[in-house]
Short mmCIF file of C-alpha atoms and ligand atoms in Angstrom, two decimals:
data_model
loop_
_atom_site.label_atom_id
_atom_site.label_comp_id
_atom_site.label_asym_id
_atom_site.label_seq_id
_atom_site.Cartn_x
_atom_site.Cartn_y
_atom_site.Cartn_z
CA MET A 1 -61.54 -30.90 64.74
CA PRO A 2 -59.92 -30.00 68.10
CA LYS A 3 -58.58 -26.46 68.51
CA VAL A 4 -55.68 -25.99 66.10
CA THR A 5 -52.46 -24.46 67.38
CA PRO A 6 -49.28 -23.42 65.54
CA ALA A 7 -47.65 -26.55 67.01
CA GLU A 8 -50.38 -28.65 65.42
CA ILE A 9 -49.76 -26.98 62.04
CA ARG A 10 -46.09 -27.97 62.38
CA ALA A 11 -47.07 -31.46 63.48
CA MET A 12 -49.20 -31.86 60.36
CA LYS A 13 -46.08 -31.53 58.23
CA ALA A 14 -44.25 -34.03 60.43
CA ARG A 15 -47.13 -36.50 59.91
CA GLY A 16 -47.15 -35.86 56.15
CA GLN A 17 -50.65 -34.41 56.37
CA LYS A 18 -51.36 -31.62 53.88
CA ILE A 19 -52.64 -28.29 55.21
CA ALA A 20 -55.69 -26.68 53.61
CA ALA A 21 -55.74 -22.96 54.42
CA LEU A 22 -58.21 -20.29 53.31
CA THR A 23 -58.87 -16.63 54.00
CA ALA A 24 -61.84 -15.22 55.91
CA TYR A 25 -62.70 -11.64 56.65
CA ASP A 26 -66.01 -12.01 58.49
CA PHE A 27 -68.03 -14.09 60.91
CA PRO A 28 -70.09 -16.22 58.48
CA MET A 29 -67.12 -17.30 56.37
CA ALA A 30 -65.07 -18.10 59.48
CA ARG A 31 -67.93 -20.23 60.74
CA LEU A 32 -68.26 -22.08 57.42
CA LEU A 33 -64.53 -22.76 57.15
CA ASP A 34 -64.50 -24.04 60.72
CA GLN A 35 -67.48 -26.30 60.06
CA VAL A 36 -65.64 -27.82 57.09
CA GLY A 37 -62.56 -28.39 59.25
CA ILE A 38 -60.18 -25.95 57.58
CA PRO A 39 -57.32 -25.88 60.10
CA PHE A 40 -55.79 -22.52 59.14
CA ILE A 41 -57.80 -19.33 58.60
CA LEU A 42 -55.93 -16.27 57.41
CA VAL A 43 -57.46 -12.86 57.87
CA GLY A 44 -55.39 -11.65 54.96
CA ASP A 45 -54.66 -8.12 53.92
CA SER A 46 -56.17 -9.28 50.61
CA LEU A 47 -59.11 -7.77 52.50
CA ALA A 48 -58.10 -4.59 50.66
CA MET A 49 -58.91 -5.98 47.24
CA VAL A 50 -61.61 -8.58 47.84
CA VAL A 51 -63.72 -6.73 50.42
CA LEU A 52 -62.76 -3.06 50.56
CA GLY A 53 -62.41 -2.33 46.83
CA PHE A 54 -58.82 -1.07 46.81
CA PRO A 55 -56.51 -1.81 43.85
CA ASP A 56 -53.86 -3.52 46.01
CA THR A 57 -53.10 -4.51 49.59
CA THR A 58 -51.08 -1.43 50.49
CA HIS A 59 -54.25 0.45 51.46
CA VAL A 60 -55.26 -1.67 54.44
CA THR A 61 -54.81 -0.12 57.89
CA MET A 62 -54.32 -1.66 61.30
CA GLY A 63 -57.83 -0.47 62.12
CA ASP A 64 -59.24 -2.39 59.12
CA MET A 65 -57.36 -5.53 60.13
CA GLU A 66 -58.46 -5.34 63.76
CA HIS A 67 -62.09 -4.88 62.71
CA HIS A 68 -62.06 -7.96 60.48
CA VAL A 69 -59.98 -10.11 62.85
CA ARG A 70 -62.59 -9.36 65.54
CA ALA A 71 -65.40 -10.47 63.22
CA VAL A 72 -63.60 -13.75 62.39
CA ALA A 73 -62.73 -14.37 66.05
CA ARG A 74 -66.40 -14.01 67.05
CA ALA A 75 -67.04 -17.28 65.18
CA LYS A 76 -64.76 -18.93 67.79
CA PRO A 77 -63.42 -21.37 65.20
CA ASN A 78 -61.34 -24.37 66.11
CA SER A 79 -59.26 -23.34 63.12
CA LEU A 80 -56.11 -21.38 63.90
CA ILE A 81 -56.71 -17.66 63.18
CA ILE A 82 -53.74 -15.80 61.71
CA GLY A 83 -53.92 -12.05 61.09
CA ASP A 84 -51.89 -10.22 58.48
CA LEU A 85 -49.75 -7.32 59.63
CA PRO A 86 -50.58 -4.67 57.02
CA PHE A 87 -48.24 -2.57 54.87
CA ARG A 88 -45.85 -0.37 56.92
CA SER A 89 -47.20 -1.70 60.23
CA TYR A 90 -43.94 -3.55 60.97
CA GLU A 91 -41.36 -1.09 59.64
CA THR A 92 -39.59 -0.90 62.98
CA VAL A 93 -39.21 -3.46 65.77
CA PRO A 94 -41.33 -1.56 68.35
CA LYS A 95 -44.07 -0.95 65.75
CA ALA A 96 -44.05 -4.62 64.75
CA VAL A 97 -44.50 -5.80 68.33
CA GLU A 98 -47.14 -3.21 69.16
CA ASN A 99 -49.18 -4.03 66.04
CA ALA A 100 -48.79 -7.79 66.43
CA ARG A 101 -50.13 -7.38 69.99
CA ARG A 102 -53.07 -5.36 68.64
CA LEU A 103 -54.03 -8.20 66.27
CA ILE A 104 -53.74 -10.71 69.11
CA THR A 105 -55.96 -8.52 71.29
CA ALA A 106 -58.47 -8.44 68.41
CA GLY A 107 -58.56 -12.25 68.44
CA ALA A 108 -55.79 -13.48 66.15
CA GLU A 109 -53.75 -16.42 67.42
CA GLY A 110 -50.68 -15.51 65.39
CA VAL A 111 -49.57 -12.99 62.80
CA LYS A 112 -48.13 -13.08 59.30
CA ALA A 113 -45.80 -10.53 57.71
CA GLU A 114 -44.13 -10.37 54.33
CA GLY A 115 -40.37 -10.65 53.89
CA GLY A 116 -37.29 -12.57 54.90
CA ARG A 117 -33.97 -11.46 56.34
CA GLU A 118 -34.96 -7.77 56.15
CA ILE A 119 -37.64 -8.29 58.82
CA ILE A 120 -35.76 -10.79 60.98
CA GLU A 121 -35.38 -8.43 63.96
CA GLN A 122 -39.14 -7.79 63.87
CA LEU A 123 -39.77 -11.54 63.79
CA ARG A 124 -37.36 -12.10 66.69
CA ALA A 125 -39.16 -9.49 68.80
CA ILE A 126 -42.64 -10.76 67.89
CA THR A 127 -41.79 -14.33 68.84
CA ALA A 128 -40.00 -13.10 72.00
CA ALA A 129 -43.32 -11.47 72.90
CA GLY A 130 -44.89 -14.93 72.70
CA ILE A 131 -46.75 -14.31 69.44
CA PRO A 132 -46.69 -17.09 66.83
CA PHE A 133 -45.36 -15.91 63.48
CA CYS A 134 -46.06 -17.13 59.95
CA GLY A 135 -43.66 -15.96 57.22
CA HIS A 136 -44.50 -14.99 53.65
CA LEU A 137 -41.91 -15.26 50.85
CA GLY A 138 -41.92 -15.08 47.08
CA MET A 139 -44.17 -12.50 45.49
CA LEU A 140 -44.89 -10.00 48.26
CA PRO A 141 -48.11 -8.16 47.41
CA GLN A 142 -47.25 -5.27 49.77
CA HIS A 143 -44.35 -4.53 47.37
CA VAL A 144 -46.46 -4.61 44.21
CA ILE A 145 -46.14 -0.89 43.54
CA GLU A 146 -42.33 -0.82 43.73
CA GLU A 147 -42.10 -4.11 41.77
CA GLY A 148 -44.56 -2.94 39.12
CA GLY A 149 -46.72 -6.10 39.13
CA TYR A 150 -47.21 -9.64 40.39
CA ARG A 151 -44.19 -11.63 39.17
CA ILE A 152 -43.24 -15.27 39.71
CA LYS A 153 -40.18 -15.61 41.96
CA GLY A 154 -37.34 -18.11 41.90
CA LYS A 155 -36.47 -18.22 38.19
CA LYS A 156 -33.31 -16.14 38.52
CA GLU A 157 -30.36 -17.62 40.42
CA SER A 158 -30.25 -14.57 42.69
CA GLU A 159 -33.95 -14.97 43.56
CA TYR A 160 -33.48 -18.69 44.17
CA GLN A 161 -30.55 -18.10 46.53
CA ALA A 162 -32.42 -15.32 48.33
CA LEU A 163 -35.50 -17.52 48.82
CA LEU A 164 -33.44 -20.31 50.37
CA ALA A 165 -31.58 -17.91 52.66
CA ASP A 166 -34.81 -16.15 53.67
CA ALA A 167 -36.61 -19.43 54.37
CA ASP A 168 -33.69 -20.63 56.53
CA ALA A 169 -33.60 -17.32 58.41
CA LEU A 170 -37.35 -17.35 59.10
CA VAL A 171 -37.17 -20.91 60.40
CA GLU A 172 -34.11 -20.24 62.59
CA THR A 173 -35.86 -17.22 64.10
CA GLY A 174 -39.01 -19.11 64.97
CA ALA A 175 -41.58 -18.93 62.16
CA PHE A 176 -44.02 -21.85 62.56
CA ALA A 177 -45.00 -21.86 58.86
CA ILE A 178 -44.16 -19.98 55.67
CA VAL A 179 -46.51 -18.93 52.88
CA LEU A 180 -44.83 -19.23 49.47
CA GLU A 181 -46.58 -17.02 46.94
CA LEU A 182 -45.92 -17.32 43.19
CA VAL A 183 -42.68 -19.22 43.72
CA THR A 184 -41.67 -21.50 40.84
CA PRO A 185 -42.84 -25.04 41.67
CA PRO A 186 -39.35 -26.64 41.66
CA VAL A 187 -38.05 -24.01 44.08
CA ALA A 188 -41.15 -24.32 46.28
CA ARG A 189 -40.60 -28.09 46.35
CA GLU A 190 -36.95 -27.66 47.30
CA ILE A 191 -37.79 -25.24 50.13
CA SER A 192 -40.52 -27.57 51.37
CA LYS A 193 -38.05 -30.46 51.54
CA ARG A 194 -35.35 -28.30 53.11
CA ILE A 195 -37.15 -26.76 56.07
CA PRO A 196 -38.86 -28.45 59.05
CA VAL A 197 -41.81 -26.07 59.16
CA PRO A 198 -44.69 -26.27 56.70
CA THR A 199 -44.74 -24.29 53.50
CA ILE A 200 -48.19 -23.15 52.44
CA GLY A 201 -48.26 -22.38 48.75
CA ILE A 202 -50.34 -20.08 46.63
CA GLY A 203 -49.51 -20.32 42.95
CA ALA A 204 -46.36 -22.25 43.95
CA GLY A 205 -47.17 -25.72 42.60
CA PRO A 206 -48.47 -28.89 44.21
CA ASP A 207 -45.46 -29.86 46.32
CA CYS A 208 -45.82 -27.40 49.20
CA ASP A 209 -46.89 -28.83 52.57
CA GLY A 210 -50.20 -27.03 52.25
CA GLN A 211 -52.14 -24.75 49.96
CA ILE A 212 -53.86 -21.44 50.64
CA LEU A 213 -56.33 -19.54 48.52
CA VAL A 214 -58.19 -16.28 48.86
CA THR A 215 -61.65 -17.75 49.49
CA PRO A 216 -63.59 -15.36 47.22
CA ASP A 217 -61.27 -16.45 44.35
CA LEU A 218 -62.09 -20.11 45.00
CA LEU A 219 -65.81 -19.34 45.05
CA GLY A 220 -65.84 -17.19 41.93
CA MET A 221 -67.10 -14.14 43.77
CA LEU A 222 -64.82 -11.72 41.96
CA PRO A 223 -65.12 -12.36 38.22
CA TRP A 224 -63.39 -9.05 37.50
CA PHE A 225 -60.06 -10.50 38.72
CA SER A 226 -58.60 -13.18 36.46
CA LEU A 227 -55.91 -15.24 38.15
CA LYS A 228 -53.69 -17.93 36.66
CA HIS A 229 -53.23 -19.89 39.89
CA VAL A 230 -56.88 -20.48 40.72
CA ARG A 231 -59.79 -21.80 38.74
CA PRO A 232 -63.00 -20.95 40.66
CA LYS A 233 -64.95 -24.01 41.80
CA LEU A 234 -68.22 -22.09 41.87
CA ASN A 235 -69.58 -19.18 39.91
CA ALA A 236 -70.90 -17.45 43.02
CA ALA A 237 -71.06 -13.96 41.46
CA GLU A 238 -73.17 -15.25 38.56
CA GLN A 239 -75.45 -17.23 40.87
CA MET A 240 -75.93 -14.29 43.21
CA ARG A 241 -76.70 -11.96 40.31
CA ALA A 242 -79.33 -14.43 39.03
CA VAL A 243 -81.02 -14.76 42.44
CA ILE A 244 -81.04 -11.01 43.01
CA GLN A 245 -82.41 -10.43 39.52
CA GLU A 246 -85.19 -12.97 40.10
CA TRP A 247 -86.09 -11.41 43.45
CA LYS A 248 -86.06 -7.92 41.94
CA LYS A 249 -88.42 -9.09 39.18
CA ALA A 250 -90.77 -10.58 41.79
CA VAL A 251 -90.83 -7.28 43.70
CA CYS A 252 -91.11 -5.12 40.61
CA PRO A 253 -92.20 -7.01 37.47
CA THR A 254 -91.96 -3.87 35.32
CA CYS A 255 -88.51 -2.77 36.45
O1 KIV B 301 -53.60 -11.54 52.18
C1 KIV B 301 -53.73 -12.71 51.77
O2 KIV B 301 -54.83 -13.19 51.48
C2 KIV B 301 -52.54 -13.51 51.63
C3 KIV B 301 -52.64 -14.74 50.80
C4 KIV B 301 -52.35 -14.39 49.40
C5 KIV B 301 -51.75 -15.80 51.29
O3 KIV B 301 -51.50 -13.15 52.11
#
């Protein structure tokens, strides 16, 4: 796979080629995803929950994100590396640009932030600074505390209208792709047909232009989280426990 750029991600939609995206937070996973030819690696702020042990993504700092973006970038993948701007790191336009630049300096090749029209000035400034931007609409995990849970979006008429307007605004302002999280499948399909940039769905049905998963969820590394939108393809936690148990027994048969 030649080096993937944001333009190539857009071109994949134009060619009708589906986009397989996954998260990575460290060097070995970035290397594995690259070897498999995953074109889009997200260093997601899901880092909070799947690596750092926090209850939600609002706890991740810029320092955490930079540290993990650097680790992923050291794998020098041909995959495009996108870094998540964490909670409250893009509250104002100057903050958004400064923090997007920090992720780029750490090795990201673009940034993602959650929201639509309410962050459009931040998006405008980030793209004006020459930094590729991926949007994120639907369920916004950085708002989980104020929303009181992870709810599917797009069922109510007001949510449907807001999603369409937000998707249009992100595209007009220069987003090269949009993650759609927990958006009802018919609405995700409509947005995917409506906009020229790829939609990358998570729990948003099969008709997005691509799909993204949190890699540890796909691999069954976190059996304590049960998610409706992903059935693990491997029981990695169980297999690791068994190997560690066997090794422990070999070291200490009476333990
Ligand atoms: O942080 C993350 O892993 C994400 C995915 C849910 C898309 O934003």
